[in-house]
Coordinates of C-alpha atoms and ligand atoms in Angstrom, one line a residue:
M17 CA -123.8 97.7 -24.0
K18 CA -120.6 97.8 -22.0
T19 CA -120.2 99.6 -18.6
P20 CA -118.3 98.6 -15.4
L21 CA -121.6 97.1 -14.2
T22 CA -122.3 94.9 -17.2
H23 CA -118.8 93.7 -16.7
M24 CA -119.2 93.2 -13.0
F25 CA -122.3 91.0 -13.4
G26 CA -121.7 89.6 -16.9
I27 CA -125.0 91.1 -18.1
D28 CA -125.9 92.7 -21.4
I29 CA -127.8 95.8 -20.3
P30 CA -126.9 98.1 -17.3
L31 CA -130.6 98.1 -16.3
F32 CA -131.4 97.2 -12.7
A33 CA -135.0 96.7 -11.7
F34 CA -136.3 97.0 -8.2
S35 CA -139.6 95.2 -7.7
H36 CA -141.5 93.2 -5.1
C37 CA -142.9 91.1 -7.9
R38 CA -140.9 88.1 -8.9
N39 CA -142.2 88.1 -12.4
V40 CA -140.8 91.6 -13.0
V41 CA -137.5 90.5 -11.6
A42 CA -137.3 87.4 -13.8
E43 CA -138.4 89.3 -16.9
V44 CA -135.7 92.0 -16.5
S45 CA -133.0 89.4 -15.9
K46 CA -134.2 87.4 -18.8
A47 CA -133.9 90.4 -21.0
G48 CA -130.2 90.9 -20.1
G49 CA -130.6 93.3 -17.1
M50 CA -130.6 92.5 -13.4
G51 CA -133.8 92.1 -11.5
V52 CA -133.6 92.8 -7.8
L53 CA -136.4 91.5 -5.5
G54 CA -137.5 93.9 -2.7
A55 CA -137.7 91.6 0.3
A56 CA -138.9 94.0 3.0
G57 CA -142.6 92.9 2.5
F58 CA -142.0 89.2 2.9
S59 CA -141.8 86.9 5.9
A60 CA -138.7 84.6 5.9
E61 CA -140.8 81.6 4.7
H62 CA -142.4 83.7 1.9
L63 CA -139.1 85.1 0.8
D64 CA -137.6 81.6 0.6
E65 CA -140.5 80.5 -1.6
E66 CA -140.0 83.5 -4.0
L67 CA -136.3 82.9 -4.2
R68 CA -136.8 79.2 -5.0
W69 CA -139.1 80.2 -7.9
L70 CA -136.5 82.7 -9.1
D71 CA -133.7 80.1 -8.9
A72 CA -135.8 77.8 -11.1
Q73 CA -136.0 80.5 -13.8
G74 CA -132.2 80.2 -14.2
H75 CA -131.3 83.9 -14.5
P76 CA -129.1 86.0 -12.3
Y77 CA -130.9 88.2 -9.7
G78 CA -130.4 90.2 -6.6
V79 CA -132.2 90.9 -3.3
D80 CA -132.9 94.2 -1.7
L81 CA -133.3 94.5 2.1
L82 CA -134.6 97.4 4.1
I83 CA -132.3 97.6 7.2
P84 CA -133.0 100.9 9.0
Q85 CA -130.3 102.3 11.2
A86 CA -132.7 104.5 13.1
H87 CA -135.7 102.5 14.3
Q88 CA -137.8 101.7 17.3
D89 CA -136.8 98.3 18.8
I90 CA -140.0 96.3 19.1
G91 CA -138.2 93.3 20.7
S92 CA -138.3 89.8 19.4
H93 CA -141.7 88.5 20.7
K94 CA -143.8 90.4 18.1
P95 CA -146.3 92.1 20.3
T96 CA -149.7 92.9 18.7
I97 CA -150.3 96.2 17.0
D98 CA -152.8 97.2 19.7
E99 CA -149.9 96.9 22.2
L100 CA -147.4 98.7 20.1
V101 CA -149.3 101.6 18.6
P102 CA -150.6 104.3 21.0
D103 CA -154.4 104.6 21.3
T104 CA -154.3 108.2 20.2
H105 CA -152.9 107.2 16.8
R106 CA -155.3 104.3 16.3
D107 CA -158.2 106.5 17.3
F108 CA -157.1 109.1 14.8
V109 CA -156.9 106.8 11.8
N110 CA -160.1 104.9 12.8
A111 CA -162.0 108.1 13.1
L112 CA -160.9 109.2 9.7
L113 CA -162.2 106.1 8.0
D114 CA -165.4 106.0 10.2
D115 CA -166.2 109.5 9.2
A116 CA -165.6 108.6 5.5
G117 CA -168.0 105.7 5.8
V118 CA -165.3 103.0 5.2
P119 CA -166.6 99.9 7.1
K120 CA -164.6 98.6 10.1
L121 CA -163.0 95.1 9.9
P122 CA -165.3 92.5 11.3
D123 CA -164.6 92.0 15.1
S124 CA -164.3 88.3 14.6
D125 CA -161.5 88.6 12.0
R126 CA -159.8 91.8 12.9
A127 CA -156.9 90.5 15.0
S128 CA -156.0 87.7 12.7
L129 CA -156.3 89.8 9.5
I130 CA -153.9 92.4 11.0
A131 CA -151.5 89.8 12.4
D132 CA -151.3 88.1 8.9
Q133 CA -150.2 91.4 7.4
A134 CA -147.8 92.2 10.3
R135 CA -146.0 89.0 9.8
E136 CA -144.8 90.3 6.4
I137 CA -143.4 93.5 7.7
N138 CA -139.7 93.3 8.3
M139 CA -138.1 96.6 9.2
T140 CA -136.0 96.0 12.2
P141 CA -132.4 94.9 12.0
R142 CA -133.3 91.6 13.7
E143 CA -135.9 90.8 11.1
A144 CA -133.7 91.9 8.3
E145 CA -131.0 89.6 9.6
E146 CA -133.4 86.7 9.3
L147 CA -134.2 87.6 5.7
L148 CA -130.5 87.9 5.0
E149 CA -129.9 84.4 6.2
V150 CA -132.7 83.2 3.8
A151 CA -131.2 85.1 0.9
L152 CA -127.7 83.7 1.6
A153 CA -129.1 80.2 1.1
H154 CA -129.8 81.1 -2.6
P155 CA -127.4 81.8 -5.4
I156 CA -128.0 85.6 -5.3
K157 CA -125.6 87.8 -7.2
L158 CA -126.3 91.1 -5.5
L159 CA -127.5 92.3 -2.1
V160 CA -128.7 95.9 -1.7
N161 CA -129.5 97.6 1.5
A162 CA -131.9 100.6 1.4
L163 CA -131.6 102.4 4.7
G164 CA -128.2 102.1 6.3
V165 CA -124.6 101.2 6.4
P166 CA -123.9 97.4 6.6
P167 CA -121.3 96.4 9.2
R168 CA -118.0 95.5 7.6
H169 CA -118.2 91.9 8.7
S170 CA -121.5 91.4 6.8
V171 CA -120.0 92.9 3.7
E172 CA -117.0 90.5 4.0
R173 CA -119.3 87.6 4.6
L174 CA -121.1 88.4 1.3
H175 CA -117.9 88.9 -0.6
V176 CA -116.6 85.4 0.5
K177 CA -119.7 84.0 -1.2
G178 CA -119.1 86.1 -4.3
I179 CA -122.1 88.3 -3.7
R180 CA -121.7 91.9 -4.7
V181 CA -123.0 94.5 -2.1
G182 CA -124.8 97.7 -3.0
A183 CA -126.6 100.5 -1.1
L184 CA -129.1 103.2 -1.8
V185 CA -127.9 106.7 -1.0
G186 CA -129.5 110.1 -1.2
S187 CA -126.6 112.4 -0.2
L188 CA -122.8 112.7 -0.2
A189 CA -122.6 111.9 3.5
H190 CA -124.5 108.6 3.1
A191 CA -122.3 107.7 0.1
R192 CA -119.1 108.4 2.1
A193 CA -120.2 106.1 4.9
Q194 CA -121.1 103.3 2.4
L195 CA -117.8 103.6 0.6
Q196 CA -116.0 103.2 3.9
A197 CA -118.0 100.0 4.6
G198 CA -116.5 98.5 1.4
I199 CA -119.5 98.2 -0.8
D200 CA -119.2 97.3 -4.5
L201 CA -121.7 99.7 -6.0
I202 CA -123.8 102.7 -5.1
V203 CA -127.4 103.4 -6.0
A204 CA -127.6 107.2 -6.1
Q205 CA -131.3 107.9 -5.6
G206 CA -132.7 111.3 -6.3
S207 CA -135.6 112.7 -4.4
E208 CA -138.1 112.3 -7.3
A209 CA -137.9 108.5 -6.7
G210 CA -140.6 106.3 -5.3
G211 CA -140.1 105.0 -1.8
H212 CA -137.8 106.4 0.9
T213 CA -135.9 109.4 -0.4
G214 CA -133.8 112.3 0.5
T215 CA -134.2 115.8 -0.7
I216 CA -131.6 116.2 -3.5
T217 CA -132.8 115.7 -7.1
S218 CA -131.3 113.2 -9.4
M219 CA -129.8 115.8 -11.8
V220 CA -127.7 117.3 -8.9
L221 CA -127.1 114.1 -6.9
W222 CA -125.9 111.7 -9.6
P223 CA -122.7 113.5 -10.8
Q224 CA -121.9 114.4 -7.2
I225 CA -121.9 110.8 -6.2
V226 CA -120.1 109.7 -9.3
D227 CA -117.3 112.1 -8.5
L228 CA -117.1 110.9 -5.0
A229 CA -117.2 107.2 -5.7
G230 CA -114.2 107.1 -8.0
S231 CA -113.8 103.6 -9.3
V232 CA -116.9 102.3 -7.5
P233 CA -119.7 102.2 -10.1
V234 CA -122.9 104.2 -9.6
L235 CA -126.4 103.3 -10.6
A236 CA -128.6 106.2 -11.2
A237 CA -132.1 106.0 -9.6
G238 CA -135.0 108.4 -9.3
G239 CA -137.0 109.4 -12.3
V240 CA -135.6 106.9 -14.9
G241 CA -138.3 105.2 -16.9
R242 CA -137.3 105.8 -20.5
G243 CA -134.4 105.9 -22.8
R244 CA -133.7 109.6 -22.7
Q245 CA -133.5 109.4 -19.0
M246 CA -131.2 106.4 -19.2
A247 CA -129.0 108.4 -21.7
A248 CA -128.9 111.3 -19.3
A249 CA -127.9 109.1 -16.4
L250 CA -125.0 107.6 -18.4
A251 CA -124.0 111.1 -19.6
L252 CA -123.8 112.2 -16.0
G253 CA -121.3 109.4 -15.3
A254 CA -123.5 106.6 -14.0
A255 CA -122.6 103.1 -15.0
G256 CA -126.2 102.0 -15.2
V257 CA -129.8 102.8 -14.1
W258 CA -131.9 101.4 -11.2
C259 CA -135.7 101.8 -11.8
G260 CA -138.6 101.1 -9.5
S261 CA -141.8 103.1 -10.4
V262 CA -141.9 102.2 -14.1
W263 CA -142.6 98.5 -13.4
L264 CA -145.8 99.4 -11.5
G265 CA -147.6 99.9 -14.8
T266 CA -146.6 96.5 -16.1
T267 CA -148.8 93.4 -16.2
E268 CA -146.1 91.4 -14.3
S269 CA -146.4 93.7 -11.3
E270 CA -149.1 92.5 -8.9
L271 CA -151.1 95.6 -8.0
D272 CA -154.7 96.1 -7.1
P273 CA -156.4 97.1 -10.4
I274 CA -158.0 100.1 -8.8
L275 CA -154.7 101.3 -7.4
R276 CA -153.0 100.7 -10.7
Q277 CA -155.7 102.9 -12.4
R278 CA -155.1 105.6 -9.8
L279 CA -151.4 105.5 -10.8
F280 CA -152.3 105.9 -14.5
D281 CA -154.6 108.8 -13.7
A282 CA -152.0 110.6 -11.5
R283 CA -149.8 113.6 -12.3
A284 CA -146.1 113.9 -11.4
E285 CA -147.1 116.3 -8.5
D286 CA -149.4 113.6 -7.0
A287 CA -146.2 111.7 -5.9
V288 CA -145.7 113.4 -2.5
Q289 CA -143.0 112.9 0.1
T290 CA -144.8 111.9 3.3
R291 CA -144.0 110.3 6.6
A292 CA -147.6 109.1 6.9
L293 CA -147.0 105.6 5.6
T294 CA -143.8 104.4 7.3
G295 CA -142.6 107.2 9.6
K296 CA -139.7 108.1 7.3
P297 CA -139.9 110.4 4.3
C298 CA -141.4 108.2 1.6
R299 CA -142.5 109.4 -1.9
A300 CA -145.9 107.9 -2.5
L301 CA -149.2 108.6 -4.2
R302 CA -151.1 111.4 -2.5
S303 CA -154.4 110.2 -1.0
L304 CA -157.0 111.3 1.5
Y305 CA -154.9 109.2 4.0
T306 CA -151.6 111.1 3.3
D307 CA -153.6 114.4 3.3
A308 CA -155.1 113.7 6.7
W309 CA -151.6 113.4 8.2
D310 CA -150.8 116.9 7.1
R311 CA -153.6 118.3 9.2
S312 CA -152.8 120.3 12.3
D313 CA -154.8 118.0 14.5
A314 CA -152.9 114.9 13.3
P315 CA -150.7 113.2 16.0
P316 CA -146.9 113.3 15.6
K317 CA -145.8 110.5 13.2
L318 CA -144.4 107.4 14.9
P319 CA -140.9 106.1 14.3
M320 CA -140.4 103.2 11.8
P321 CA -141.7 100.5 12.0
L322 CA -144.6 101.7 14.2
Q323 CA -146.1 104.1 11.7
T324 CA -146.0 101.2 9.1
L325 CA -147.8 98.9 11.5
L326 CA -150.4 101.7 12.3
W327 CA -151.1 101.9 8.5
L328 CA -152.0 98.1 8.3
E329 CA -155.5 98.3 9.6
P330 CA -156.6 101.4 7.6
R331 CA -155.0 99.9 4.5
L332 CA -157.0 96.7 5.0
R333 CA -160.2 98.6 5.5
V334 CA -159.6 100.7 2.4
Q335 CA -158.8 97.7 0.3
R336 CA -161.9 95.8 1.4
A337 CA -164.1 98.8 0.8
R338 CA -162.4 99.5 -2.6
A339 CA -162.1 103.1 -1.3
R340 CA -160.2 104.5 -4.2
D341 CA -159.3 108.0 -2.9
W342 CA -157.8 106.6 0.3
M343 CA -155.4 104.2 -1.5
S344 CA -151.8 105.1 -1.4
Y345 CA -148.6 103.4 -2.6
P346 CA -145.0 104.3 -2.9
V347 CA -144.3 105.8 -6.3
G348 CA -142.0 108.4 -7.8
Q349 CA -142.8 111.5 -9.9
L350 CA -142.5 109.3 -12.9
V351 CA -146.1 108.3 -12.1
G352 CA -147.1 111.2 -14.4
D353 CA -145.6 109.2 -17.3
L354 CA -147.5 106.0 -16.6
K355 CA -150.4 106.2 -18.9
G356 CA -151.8 102.6 -19.2
P357 CA -150.9 98.9 -18.9
T358 CA -147.8 97.6 -20.6
T359 CA -145.4 94.8 -20.1
T360 CA -141.9 94.6 -18.6
R361 CA -140.5 93.5 -22.0
A362 CA -142.1 96.5 -23.8
V363 CA -140.7 98.9 -21.2
I364 CA -137.2 97.6 -21.8
H365 CA -137.5 97.5 -25.5
D366 CA -138.8 101.1 -25.7
M367 CA -136.1 102.2 -23.2
L368 CA -133.3 100.8 -25.3
E369 CA -134.7 102.1 -28.5
E370 CA -135.0 105.6 -27.2
F371 CA -131.6 105.3 -25.5
L372 CA -130.0 104.6 -28.9
D373 CA -131.9 107.5 -30.6
S374 CA -130.6 109.8 -27.8
V375 CA -127.0 108.7 -28.3
E376 CA -127.3 109.3 -32.0
R377 CA -128.9 112.7 -31.4
L378 CA -126.1 113.7 -29.0
K379 CA -123.5 112.6 -31.5
S380 CA -125.2 114.6 -34.2
C381 CA -125.1 117.7 -32.0
V382 CA -121.3 117.4 -31.8
D383 CA -121.0 116.7 -35.5
D384 CA -123.1 119.7 -36.4
K385 CA -121.0 122.0 -34.3
T386 CA -117.8 120.6 -35.7
T387 CA -119.1 121.1 -39.2
A388 CA -120.4 124.6 -38.4
G389 CA -117.1 125.5 -36.9
Ligands
LIG618 C1 -143.4 100.6 -4.7 C2 -142.0 100.9 -4.4 C3 -141.4 100.3 -3.2 C4 -140.1 100.6 -2.9 N1 -139.6 99.9 -1.8 C5 -138.2 99.9 -1.7 C6 -137.6 99.0 -0.7 O1 -138.2 98.2 -0.1 N2 -136.2 99.0 -0.7 C7 -135.5 99.8 -1.5 O2 -134.3 99.8 -1.5 N3 -136.1 100.7 -2.4 C8 -137.4 100.7 -2.5 N4 -138.0 101.6 -3.4 C9 -137.1 102.5 -4.2 C10 -136.5 101.8 -5.4 O3 -135.5 100.9 -5.0 C11 -135.9 102.8 -6.4 O4 -134.7 103.4 -5.8 C12 -136.8 103.9 -6.9 O5 -138.0 103.3 -7.2 C13 -136.1 104.5 -8.1 O6 -136.8 105.7 -8.5 P1 -138.1 105.6 -9.5 O7 -139.2 105.2 -8.6 O8 -138.2 107.0 -10.0 O9 -137.8 104.6 -10.5 C14 -139.3 101.4 -3.7 C15 -139.9 102.0 -4.8 C16 -141.2 101.8 -5.2 C17 -141.7 102.5 -6.4

């Protein structure tokens, strides 16, 4: 395949895969696409470990950071969650799980279990900067930022090293700001996507951003998991696709088996937009936890990263108790199409095959009309 993005990165398929799992990233790059490792959930040391493993695979890859513009500054000394999160909020979530019979964490381990998890949360600019330094020590080809506009000097610094810079956008206003910052590609993410999203759907957003971006290539994200969707994205002017949810059903993606089964059982409408998990609108699997935050007696959601930190303890309790109906995870409306376990390789193979069929079908529509006319 040939698009401005295959040209930019010297790859065979304009398929970009967002995943927190290094095996998915490596498999997609090995198949001729571009795997991009989501780094927000790693400490600096852990990220370095993951990137060393990816370097050893010998395929090109990128890194995605979550650098929010609007956030609560929690300082540099990493206070404990009990210090950061108001009692009202902790009491609310603890009562939910107590009432549901989900056991508490043992007193002896509680603090260390939560602190271990908190170390892997990097959502402030200061923490994202540390991760950026780690990423820059590796031969990454692409750096993508999810939640804000990178300062021009950061973009220039990456360019000097030959690293391309991309950003996720969900609206024209976001795209305009990113273009002014001098980025190399835009990921236009429709609201059906998993993770933090805006409100405009892919079908409307993609061509708007393509028209605005001019010569800057656009990756279409949000609801792409198969070849017909890839063909639609390219037909709407995108130079490639950026997929996240579809990898969650693959054996390379490290997910709790119970959670994965919940994804296979879910319908498209079970992927709801909620602030319950991170404080920002995030499309995720509906659960008893997300439902509880819609109740009238729920406290106001905290700003990022406090709402994410608040979620750590209930998440640990739910995991340990295997409390299926309380489990949630970011996922897009595509979840309704995930029906059972597969492999990254099979997803790519099927996507390309269906893409080619779609192209043929579109061509035949034009031929038929020409003949009929
Ligand atoms: C589990 C999960 C976690 C995500 N976390 C991030 C993230 O940390 N940074 C980011 O840029 N995008 C994140 N996203 C969004 C993806 O990058 C991508 O834009 C989105 O998944 C595309 O839509 P789709 O889910 O319909 O494929 C996440 C998506 C999922 C499914």
